[in-house]
Amino acid sequence: MQKNKIYRALAMVSLIGFAANSWAANLPGNASADDKPASLNALINWAIEHDIAQQQIQFQADAISEMGIANSQLMDPKLRMGVNGLPVDSFAFDEDPMTNISVGLMQQFGRGNSLSLQQKQSQQKAGSVRKQADVRRLDVTQTITSAWIELTYLEQSHLLMQQNQDLFRELTRYLSTNYGVGASQAQDLIQAELQVNKIDEQLQANQQMQQRLRAQLSEWLGEQAWQVKATGYPQWLALQEYFAKAPHDHYQALTAHPRIQIADELIKSNETGVELANESYQPQFGVEVMYAYRQADRMDGSPAPDLVSAFVTMDLPLFTEKRQDKKLSAAQHQVGEARTQRDLTLRQMHAQVSAAAIDRDNTQQRLVRYRSTLLKQAKEKTQAVERGYQNNTSQLDEYIRAASEELAIELEQARLAADLQQANNTLAYLLNKY
């Protein structure tokens, strides 16, 4: 009777393998979760809508745009007032005909088309800043999706470990009862209790990681981050559609990424800078009109007439070697630097896509191996050790190790499934295929 109780306990431990296999068949990566991506999308949309960084970028772009408009206007006219030819012996305004009170206006104009080009360049810089908002939206999407994937894995692994801990606790109770009547060895009971405590430690570490992820999510989701229940992986429909076309390379897709579009806007802005540098070779004009009021009379006693003066000023950029030539050369170098930076960014992103695609393919192959070979062999080993223990040819600790190894392989498979999702997340970010 007591021996049957031990076999009954062993039968319950053998459920570990069955529970693990059942859980593997219902992994989020294998299950249909039509409503889960909508929940994830709702969180992402809320985070983007309430993202303070979006407002900061918008303020920055508006500031650049408004400053561009201000800098593209004509200089304010200058008012000139004074006295000419005032005799110092009497300081009388009506003693000398040359004495006059002058009032004038001066206006300086832009150099060539420099004012309109400055406004054009400012709008291009503002457009480049606004593109940073698109990059920010992708960053938020990637970050929240990554945390969602990790929470899905952690919650599922927590459930699996909890189920197995319940089974080991049941085994411990049976072994404790049988030990009391001399039907079990003390080491078997200790080994079972040790396994329960080890799972306790794993569960606490799992809970710690979940809490840490939710704390990180609170940056974007606020208090609702603590209520997030991630129970399914994204479907990646846009990404799957893209790879279904089997592209030879990813450069064309990458050119639509906001980071590359920012680089394109910077190139345009620097090209406008070259146009501005060329305008520095043009002369700059100004006009001045003055009215002089005279109180003195002429020598013949007739009133001296008032005077009107008009001037046109023009600077002559004759010595351009150290000024205009250097400005133009610097502007051209800036264009070259911007184009080189764009090419470098594009090449780096393409390499990242290739690396993520390799990770994705290899992880898929490893998952196939786990599902077709490793799990099957681990289950067969557990069953063989169970039969050996029933036949008194193996010890209970061997059986527990075999069952624990089977559980570990199940968790490794779950980790691979999450890694596959993270690779998809990286690809979706780089290719803008969410």
Short mmCIF file of C-alpha atoms in Angstrom, two decimals:
data_model
loop_
_atom_site.label_atom_id
_atom_site.label_comp_id
_atom_site.label_asym_id
_atom_site.label_seq_id
_atom_site.Cartn_x
_atom_site.Cartn_y
_atom_site.Cartn_z
CA MET A 1 0.00 0.00 0.00
CA GLN A 2 2.80 2.38 0.91
CA LYS A 3 4.68 1.49 -2.24
CA ASN A 4 1.58 2.32 -4.28
CA LYS A 5 1.55 5.74 -2.66
CA ILE A 6 5.11 6.31 -3.84
CA TYR A 7 4.14 5.26 -7.36
CA ARG A 8 1.19 7.63 -7.15
CA ALA A 9 3.55 10.45 -6.21
CA LEU A 10 5.83 9.53 -9.10
CA ALA A 11 2.88 9.58 -11.42
CA MET A 12 2.10 13.11 -10.30
CA VAL A 13 5.69 14.19 -10.89
CA SER A 14 5.49 12.68 -14.38
CA LEU A 15 2.77 15.19 -15.05
CA ILE A 16 5.57 17.75 -15.19
CA GLY A 17 6.51 16.56 -18.65
CA PHE A 18 2.88 16.51 -19.73
CA ALA A 19 2.28 20.02 -18.40
CA ALA A 20 5.43 21.31 -20.07
CA ASN A 21 4.48 19.80 -23.42
CA SER A 22 0.95 21.16 -23.14
CA TRP A 23 2.28 24.60 -22.35
CA ALA A 24 4.69 24.45 -25.29
CA ALA A 25 1.79 23.68 -27.59
CA ASN A 26 0.04 26.81 -26.31
CA LEU A 27 2.99 29.20 -26.46
CA PRO A 28 2.01 32.70 -27.57
CA GLY A 29 4.10 32.18 -30.66
CA ASN A 30 1.98 29.21 -31.64
CA ALA A 31 -1.40 30.39 -30.40
CA SER A 32 -3.85 32.62 -32.19
CA ALA A 33 -4.16 35.88 -30.29
CA ASP A 34 -6.18 38.17 -32.53
CA ASP A 35 -6.96 40.61 -29.75
CA LYS A 36 -3.45 40.79 -28.28
CA PRO A 37 -1.85 42.99 -30.98
CA ALA A 38 -4.79 45.42 -30.62
CA SER A 39 -4.07 45.74 -26.90
CA LEU A 40 -0.40 46.31 -27.62
CA ASN A 41 -1.26 48.86 -30.31
CA ALA A 42 -3.57 50.65 -27.91
CA LEU A 43 -0.72 51.01 -25.38
CA ILE A 44 1.67 52.22 -28.06
CA ASN A 45 -0.80 54.78 -29.38
CA TRP A 46 -1.49 56.05 -25.87
CA ALA A 47 2.22 56.34 -25.13
CA ILE A 48 2.90 58.25 -28.36
CA GLU A 49 -0.05 60.57 -27.79
CA HIS A 50 1.14 61.44 -24.28
CA ASP A 51 4.87 61.47 -25.04
CA ILE A 52 6.40 64.70 -23.79
CA ALA A 53 9.35 64.30 -26.15
CA GLN A 54 6.96 64.71 -29.10
CA GLN A 55 5.95 68.10 -27.75
CA GLN A 56 9.58 69.04 -27.17
CA ILE A 57 10.46 68.20 -30.79
CA GLN A 58 7.49 70.17 -32.06
CA PHE A 59 8.49 73.22 -29.99
CA GLN A 60 12.04 72.97 -31.29
CA ALA A 61 10.91 72.74 -34.93
CA ASP A 62 8.51 75.66 -34.52
CA ALA A 63 11.26 77.74 -32.92
CA ILE A 64 13.61 77.09 -35.85
CA SER A 65 10.86 77.89 -38.35
CA GLU A 66 9.88 81.14 -36.63
CA MET A 67 13.51 82.19 -36.26
CA GLY A 68 14.04 81.53 -39.97
CA ILE A 69 11.19 83.87 -40.83
CA ALA A 70 12.64 86.54 -38.54
CA ASN A 71 16.15 86.23 -39.98
CA SER A 72 14.89 86.43 -43.56
CA GLN A 73 13.46 89.92 -43.16
CA LEU A 74 15.13 93.18 -44.11
CA MET A 75 17.11 94.89 -41.41
CA ASP A 76 15.18 97.52 -39.47
CA PRO A 77 15.66 101.02 -40.93
CA LYS A 78 17.93 103.30 -38.95
CA LEU A 79 16.94 106.82 -37.94
CA ARG A 80 19.73 109.38 -38.06
CA MET A 81 19.39 112.72 -36.29
CA GLY A 82 21.98 115.40 -35.62
CA VAL A 83 23.33 118.90 -36.11
CA ASN A 84 25.84 119.89 -38.81
CA GLY A 85 28.05 122.99 -38.86
CA LEU A 86 27.13 124.37 -35.45
CA PRO A 87 29.50 127.26 -34.52
CA VAL A 88 31.26 126.60 -31.27
CA ASP A 89 31.67 130.25 -30.29
CA SER A 90 27.96 130.94 -29.98
CA PHE A 91 26.22 127.62 -30.54
CA ALA A 92 23.55 129.58 -32.45
CA PHE A 93 21.50 127.80 -35.09
CA ASP A 94 20.74 130.98 -37.07
CA GLU A 95 24.24 132.46 -37.28
CA ASP A 96 25.90 130.38 -40.01
CA PRO A 97 24.08 129.24 -43.18
CA MET A 98 25.97 125.97 -43.02
CA THR A 99 24.31 125.10 -39.71
CA ASN A 100 21.44 122.64 -40.10
CA ILE A 101 19.45 120.15 -38.16
CA SER A 102 19.45 116.82 -40.04
CA VAL A 103 17.00 113.92 -39.94
CA GLY A 104 17.60 110.85 -42.08
CA LEU A 105 16.59 107.24 -42.68
CA MET A 106 18.93 104.42 -43.64
CA GLN A 107 17.89 101.05 -45.04
CA GLN A 108 20.18 98.15 -45.84
CA PHE A 109 19.12 95.32 -48.17
CA GLY A 110 20.11 91.69 -48.22
CA ARG A 111 23.01 90.39 -50.22
CA GLY A 112 21.57 88.95 -53.42
CA ASN A 113 18.93 86.30 -52.62
CA SER A 114 20.45 85.58 -49.21
CA LEU A 115 17.31 86.47 -47.24
CA SER A 116 15.02 84.09 -49.12
CA LEU A 117 17.70 81.39 -48.99
CA GLN A 118 18.03 81.81 -45.22
CA GLN A 119 14.31 81.25 -44.81
CA LYS A 120 14.47 78.22 -47.10
CA GLN A 121 17.32 76.75 -45.08
CA SER A 122 15.49 77.33 -41.80
CA GLN A 123 12.41 75.53 -43.11
CA GLN A 124 14.60 72.61 -44.16
CA LYS A 125 16.19 72.46 -40.72
CA ALA A 126 12.74 72.60 -39.10
CA GLY A 127 11.61 69.77 -41.37
CA SER A 128 14.62 67.73 -40.30
CA VAL A 129 13.70 68.27 -36.64
CA ARG A 130 10.08 67.27 -37.29
CA LYS A 131 11.35 64.02 -38.79
CA GLN A 132 12.90 63.33 -35.39
CA ALA A 133 9.35 62.97 -34.09
CA ASP A 134 8.91 60.01 -36.48
CA VAL A 135 12.11 58.47 -35.12
CA ARG A 136 10.83 59.02 -31.59
CA ARG A 137 7.55 57.28 -32.42
CA LEU A 138 9.48 54.30 -33.76
CA ASP A 139 11.69 54.29 -30.64
CA VAL A 140 8.65 54.27 -28.36
CA THR A 141 7.02 51.52 -30.44
CA GLN A 142 10.14 49.36 -30.33
CA THR A 143 10.69 49.87 -26.59
CA ILE A 144 7.12 49.08 -25.58
CA THR A 145 6.96 46.10 -27.95
CA SER A 146 10.23 44.75 -26.55
CA ALA A 147 8.92 45.03 -22.99
CA TRP A 148 5.62 43.42 -24.06
CA ILE A 149 7.52 40.45 -25.52
CA GLU A 150 9.58 40.01 -22.37
CA LEU A 151 6.50 40.24 -20.15
CA THR A 152 4.75 37.63 -22.28
CA TYR A 153 7.68 35.27 -21.87
CA LEU A 154 8.02 35.95 -18.14
CA GLU A 155 4.32 35.54 -17.39
CA GLN A 156 4.13 32.25 -19.31
CA SER A 157 7.32 30.89 -17.71
CA HIS A 158 6.00 31.99 -14.30
CA LEU A 159 2.83 30.01 -14.90
CA LEU A 160 4.78 26.94 -15.96
CA MET A 161 7.11 27.07 -12.95
CA GLN A 162 4.15 27.61 -10.63
CA GLN A 163 2.42 24.52 -12.00
CA ASN A 164 5.56 22.43 -11.56
CA GLN A 165 6.12 23.75 -8.07
CA ASP A 166 2.59 22.63 -7.14
CA LEU A 167 3.41 19.15 -8.41
CA PHE A 168 6.66 19.01 -6.44
CA ARG A 169 4.84 20.18 -3.32
CA GLU A 170 2.36 17.35 -3.78
CA LEU A 171 5.25 14.93 -4.13
CA THR A 172 6.83 16.35 -0.98
CA ARG A 173 3.65 15.76 0.99
CA TYR A 174 3.48 12.12 -0.16
CA LEU A 175 7.16 11.54 0.59
CA SER A 176 6.76 13.13 4.03
CA THR A 177 3.83 10.85 4.83
CA ASN A 178 5.69 7.78 3.63
CA TYR A 179 8.84 8.82 5.47
CA GLY A 180 6.85 8.89 8.67
CA VAL A 181 5.95 5.22 8.22
CA GLY A 182 9.42 4.25 7.00
CA ALA A 183 8.48 3.82 3.35
CA SER A 184 10.70 6.66 2.03
CA GLN A 185 14.27 7.74 2.56
CA ALA A 186 15.17 11.05 4.15
CA GLN A 187 17.31 12.07 1.19
CA ASP A 188 14.33 11.70 -1.17
CA LEU A 189 12.25 14.01 0.98
CA ILE A 190 15.09 16.54 1.26
CA GLN A 191 15.67 16.45 -2.49
CA ALA A 192 11.99 17.13 -3.19
CA GLU A 193 11.89 19.99 -0.68
CA LEU A 194 15.06 21.44 -2.19
CA GLN A 195 13.43 21.41 -5.61
CA VAL A 196 10.42 23.31 -4.25
CA ASN A 197 12.71 25.95 -2.73
CA LYS A 198 14.72 26.26 -5.94
CA ILE A 199 11.53 26.94 -7.88
CA ASP A 200 10.61 29.52 -5.23
CA GLU A 201 13.86 31.32 -6.00
CA GLN A 202 13.18 31.15 -9.75
CA LEU A 203 9.67 32.51 -9.25
CA GLN A 204 10.94 35.42 -7.19
CA ALA A 205 13.58 36.26 -9.80
CA ASN A 206 10.88 36.07 -12.46
CA GLN A 207 8.64 38.42 -10.48
CA GLN A 208 11.52 40.82 -9.97
CA MET A 209 12.14 41.02 -13.71
CA GLN A 210 8.45 41.60 -14.39
CA GLN A 211 8.32 44.44 -11.86
CA ARG A 212 11.44 45.99 -13.33
CA LEU A 213 9.97 45.90 -16.84
CA ARG A 214 6.75 47.50 -15.65
CA ALA A 215 8.74 50.18 -13.85
CA GLN A 216 10.53 50.92 -17.12
CA LEU A 217 7.21 51.00 -18.99
CA SER A 218 5.87 53.58 -16.54
CA GLU A 219 8.04 56.16 -18.32
CA TRP A 220 5.63 55.95 -21.27
CA LEU A 221 2.47 54.42 -19.79
CA GLY A 222 2.32 55.95 -16.33
CA GLU A 223 0.48 54.02 -13.65
CA GLN A 224 -1.24 51.75 -16.17
CA ALA A 225 2.12 50.04 -16.73
CA TRP A 226 1.52 48.08 -13.52
CA GLN A 227 -1.70 46.63 -14.95
CA VAL A 228 -0.25 45.49 -18.28
CA LYS A 229 -1.06 41.83 -19.00
CA ALA A 230 0.97 40.65 -21.96
CA THR A 231 -0.37 37.26 -23.00
CA GLY A 232 0.44 37.07 -26.70
CA TYR A 233 3.09 38.00 -29.21
CA PRO A 234 2.57 40.45 -32.11
CA GLN A 235 1.62 39.01 -35.49
CA TRP A 236 4.12 41.03 -37.63
CA LEU A 237 1.87 41.06 -40.70
CA ALA A 238 3.65 43.94 -42.44
CA LEU A 239 7.06 42.39 -41.75
CA GLN A 240 6.00 38.98 -43.03
CA GLU A 241 4.56 40.57 -46.16
CA TYR A 242 7.86 42.35 -46.77
CA PHE A 243 10.01 39.22 -46.41
CA ALA A 244 7.54 37.23 -48.51
CA LYS A 245 8.76 39.29 -51.48
CA ALA A 246 12.30 37.98 -50.83
CA PRO A 247 14.17 41.27 -51.37
CA HIS A 248 17.77 40.98 -52.56
CA ASP A 249 18.82 43.82 -50.29
CA HIS A 250 17.11 46.26 -47.96
CA TYR A 251 18.47 49.61 -49.13
CA GLN A 252 15.27 50.68 -50.85
CA ALA A 253 13.19 49.98 -47.75
CA LEU A 254 15.71 51.70 -45.51
CA THR A 255 15.56 54.94 -47.51
CA ALA A 256 12.00 55.37 -46.18
CA HIS A 257 13.20 55.20 -42.57
CA PRO A 258 12.90 58.52 -40.70
CA ARG A 259 16.58 58.44 -39.77
CA ILE A 260 17.54 58.43 -43.45
CA GLN A 261 14.93 61.06 -44.22
CA ILE A 262 16.49 63.27 -41.56
CA ALA A 263 19.84 62.83 -43.30
CA ASP A 264 18.22 63.76 -46.62
CA GLU A 265 16.82 66.97 -45.11
CA LEU A 266 20.24 67.84 -43.69
CA ILE A 267 21.80 67.37 -47.13
CA LYS A 268 19.24 69.75 -48.64
CA SER A 269 19.88 72.25 -45.88
CA ASN A 270 23.63 72.14 -46.48
CA GLU A 271 23.11 72.47 -50.24
CA THR A 272 21.13 75.63 -49.51
CA GLY A 273 24.13 76.69 -47.43
CA VAL A 274 26.26 76.45 -50.57
CA GLU A 275 23.81 78.72 -52.37
CA LEU A 276 24.06 81.16 -49.48
CA ALA A 277 27.84 81.07 -49.68
CA ASN A 278 27.65 81.90 -53.38
CA GLU A 279 25.48 84.90 -52.56
CA SER A 280 28.29 86.28 -50.42
CA TYR A 281 30.05 87.25 -53.68
CA GLN A 282 27.21 89.66 -54.47
CA PRO A 283 27.46 93.30 -53.37
CA GLN A 284 25.22 94.49 -50.55
CA PHE A 285 23.25 97.67 -51.16
CA GLY A 286 21.86 100.28 -48.83
CA VAL A 287 20.09 103.64 -49.24
CA GLU A 288 20.08 106.75 -47.07
CA VAL A 289 17.84 109.81 -47.36
CA MET A 290 18.41 112.91 -45.18
CA TYR A 291 16.58 116.20 -44.71
CA ALA A 292 18.51 119.20 -43.34
CA TYR A 293 16.63 122.15 -41.82
CA ARG A 294 18.46 125.53 -41.80
CA GLN A 295 17.52 128.59 -39.74
CA ALA A 296 20.20 131.04 -40.86
CA ASP A 297 19.90 133.46 -43.80
CA ARG A 298 22.15 133.76 -46.79
CA MET A 299 24.72 136.51 -47.04
CA ASP A 300 22.28 138.57 -49.10
CA GLY A 301 19.69 138.31 -46.32
CA SER A 302 17.40 135.83 -48.07
CA PRO A 303 16.34 132.71 -46.15
CA ALA A 304 18.65 129.74 -46.71
CA PRO A 305 16.72 126.80 -48.24
CA ASP A 306 16.50 123.41 -46.52
CA LEU A 307 18.60 120.57 -47.95
CA VAL A 308 17.78 117.04 -49.03
CA SER A 309 20.48 114.38 -49.43
CA ALA A 310 20.23 110.86 -50.86
CA PHE A 311 22.94 108.18 -50.90
CA VAL A 312 23.30 104.65 -52.22
CA THR A 313 25.88 102.46 -50.47
CA MET A 314 27.39 99.28 -51.86
CA ASP A 315 30.12 97.11 -50.41
CA LEU A 316 32.60 95.64 -52.86
CA PRO A 317 33.62 92.02 -52.18
CA LEU A 318 36.92 92.37 -53.98
CA PHE A 319 39.19 90.43 -51.64
CA THR A 320 37.44 87.05 -51.50
CA GLU A 321 40.35 84.70 -50.95
CA LYS A 322 40.22 84.71 -47.15
CA ARG A 323 36.49 85.27 -46.65
CA GLN A 324 34.00 84.33 -49.39
CA ASP A 325 36.14 81.58 -50.90
CA LYS A 326 36.60 79.95 -47.52
CA LYS A 327 32.88 80.20 -46.71
CA LEU A 328 32.00 78.54 -49.99
CA SER A 329 34.60 75.82 -49.46
CA ALA A 330 33.34 75.16 -45.94
CA ALA A 331 29.72 74.94 -47.17
CA GLN A 332 30.74 72.45 -49.85
CA HIS A 333 32.58 70.35 -47.27
CA GLN A 334 29.45 70.35 -45.10
CA VAL A 335 27.46 68.93 -48.01
CA GLY A 336 30.06 66.23 -48.47
CA GLU A 337 30.01 65.44 -44.75
CA ALA A 338 26.20 65.20 -44.73
CA ARG A 339 26.15 62.87 -47.73
CA THR A 340 28.87 60.72 -46.24
CA GLN A 341 26.99 60.53 -42.93
CA ARG A 342 23.83 59.48 -44.75
CA ASP A 343 25.69 56.72 -46.61
CA LEU A 344 27.34 55.59 -43.40
CA THR A 345 24.02 55.49 -41.52
CA LEU A 346 22.40 53.61 -44.39
CA ARG A 347 25.23 51.08 -44.47
CA GLN A 348 25.11 50.58 -40.69
CA MET A 349 21.35 50.07 -40.72
CA HIS A 350 21.62 47.59 -43.58
CA ALA A 351 24.21 45.62 -41.63
CA GLN A 352 21.89 45.64 -38.61
CA VAL A 353 19.01 44.35 -40.72
CA SER A 354 21.21 41.57 -42.14
CA ALA A 355 22.37 40.57 -38.65
CA ALA A 356 18.81 40.57 -37.28
CA ALA A 357 17.60 38.54 -40.25
CA ILE A 358 20.34 35.97 -39.62
CA ASP A 359 19.35 35.78 -35.94
CA ARG A 360 15.73 35.37 -36.99
CA ASP A 361 16.46 32.51 -39.40
CA ASN A 362 18.78 30.67 -37.03
CA THR A 363 16.40 31.04 -34.11
CA GLN A 364 13.61 29.56 -36.20
CA GLN A 365 15.85 26.59 -37.04
CA ARG A 366 16.77 26.12 -33.38
CA LEU A 367 13.11 26.19 -32.38
CA VAL A 368 12.41 23.41 -34.88
CA ARG A 369 15.20 21.36 -33.30
CA TYR A 370 13.80 21.91 -29.80
CA ARG A 371 10.30 20.93 -30.82
CA SER A 372 11.24 17.91 -32.92
CA THR A 373 14.25 16.45 -31.06
CA LEU A 374 15.34 17.92 -27.75
CA LEU A 375 11.97 17.91 -26.02
CA LYS A 376 11.21 14.42 -27.25
CA GLN A 377 14.53 13.09 -25.98
CA ALA A 378 14.13 14.87 -22.62
CA LYS A 379 10.69 13.33 -22.17
CA GLU A 380 11.97 9.87 -23.08
CA LYS A 381 14.79 10.25 -20.54
CA THR A 382 12.33 11.24 -17.81
CA GLN A 383 10.14 8.25 -18.58
CA ALA A 384 13.14 5.88 -18.58
CA VAL A 385 14.36 7.15 -15.19
CA GLU A 386 10.81 6.85 -13.84
CA ARG A 387 10.67 3.20 -14.87
CA GLY A 388 14.09 2.63 -13.34
CA TYR A 389 12.99 4.09 -10.03
CA GLN A 390 9.87 1.94 -10.01
CA ASN A 391 12.12 -1.06 -10.61
CA ASN A 392 14.56 0.05 -7.87
CA THR A 393 17.39 0.60 -10.41
CA SER A 394 17.58 4.38 -10.02
CA GLN A 395 17.14 6.95 -7.29
CA LEU A 396 14.44 9.55 -6.83
CA ASP A 397 16.95 12.39 -7.18
CA GLU A 398 17.77 11.08 -10.67
CA TYR A 399 14.11 11.28 -11.54
CA ILE A 400 13.83 14.82 -10.20
CA ARG A 401 16.91 15.88 -12.17
CA ALA A 402 15.45 14.39 -15.35
CA ALA A 403 12.13 16.14 -14.81
CA SER A 404 13.90 19.39 -14.00
CA GLU A 405 16.02 19.07 -17.13
CA GLU A 406 12.88 18.58 -19.18
CA LEU A 407 11.41 21.71 -17.62
CA ALA A 408 14.64 23.62 -18.31
CA ILE A 409 14.48 22.64 -21.97
CA GLU A 410 10.88 23.85 -22.11
CA LEU A 411 11.98 27.18 -20.66
CA GLU A 412 14.87 27.37 -23.13
CA GLN A 413 12.40 26.84 -25.94
CA ALA A 414 10.24 29.63 -24.55
CA ARG A 415 13.30 31.88 -24.39
CA LEU A 416 14.07 31.11 -28.03
CA ALA A 417 10.49 31.95 -28.96
CA ALA A 418 10.90 35.32 -27.22
CA ASP A 419 14.28 35.87 -28.92
CA LEU A 420 12.60 35.26 -32.27
CA GLN A 421 10.04 37.93 -31.42
CA GLN A 422 12.79 40.34 -30.41
CA ALA A 423 14.54 39.75 -33.74
CA ASN A 424 11.26 40.53 -35.48
CA ASN A 425 10.96 43.66 -33.36
CA THR A 426 14.41 44.83 -34.43
CA LEU A 427 13.63 44.18 -38.08
CA ALA A 428 10.29 45.97 -37.84
CA TYR A 429 12.03 48.99 -36.32
CA LEU A 430 14.81 49.16 -38.91
CA LEU A 431 12.51 48.53 -41.88
CA ASN A 432 9.62 50.60 -40.46
CA LYS A 433 7.27 47.62 -40.83
CA TYR A 434 5.17 47.68 -37.64
#
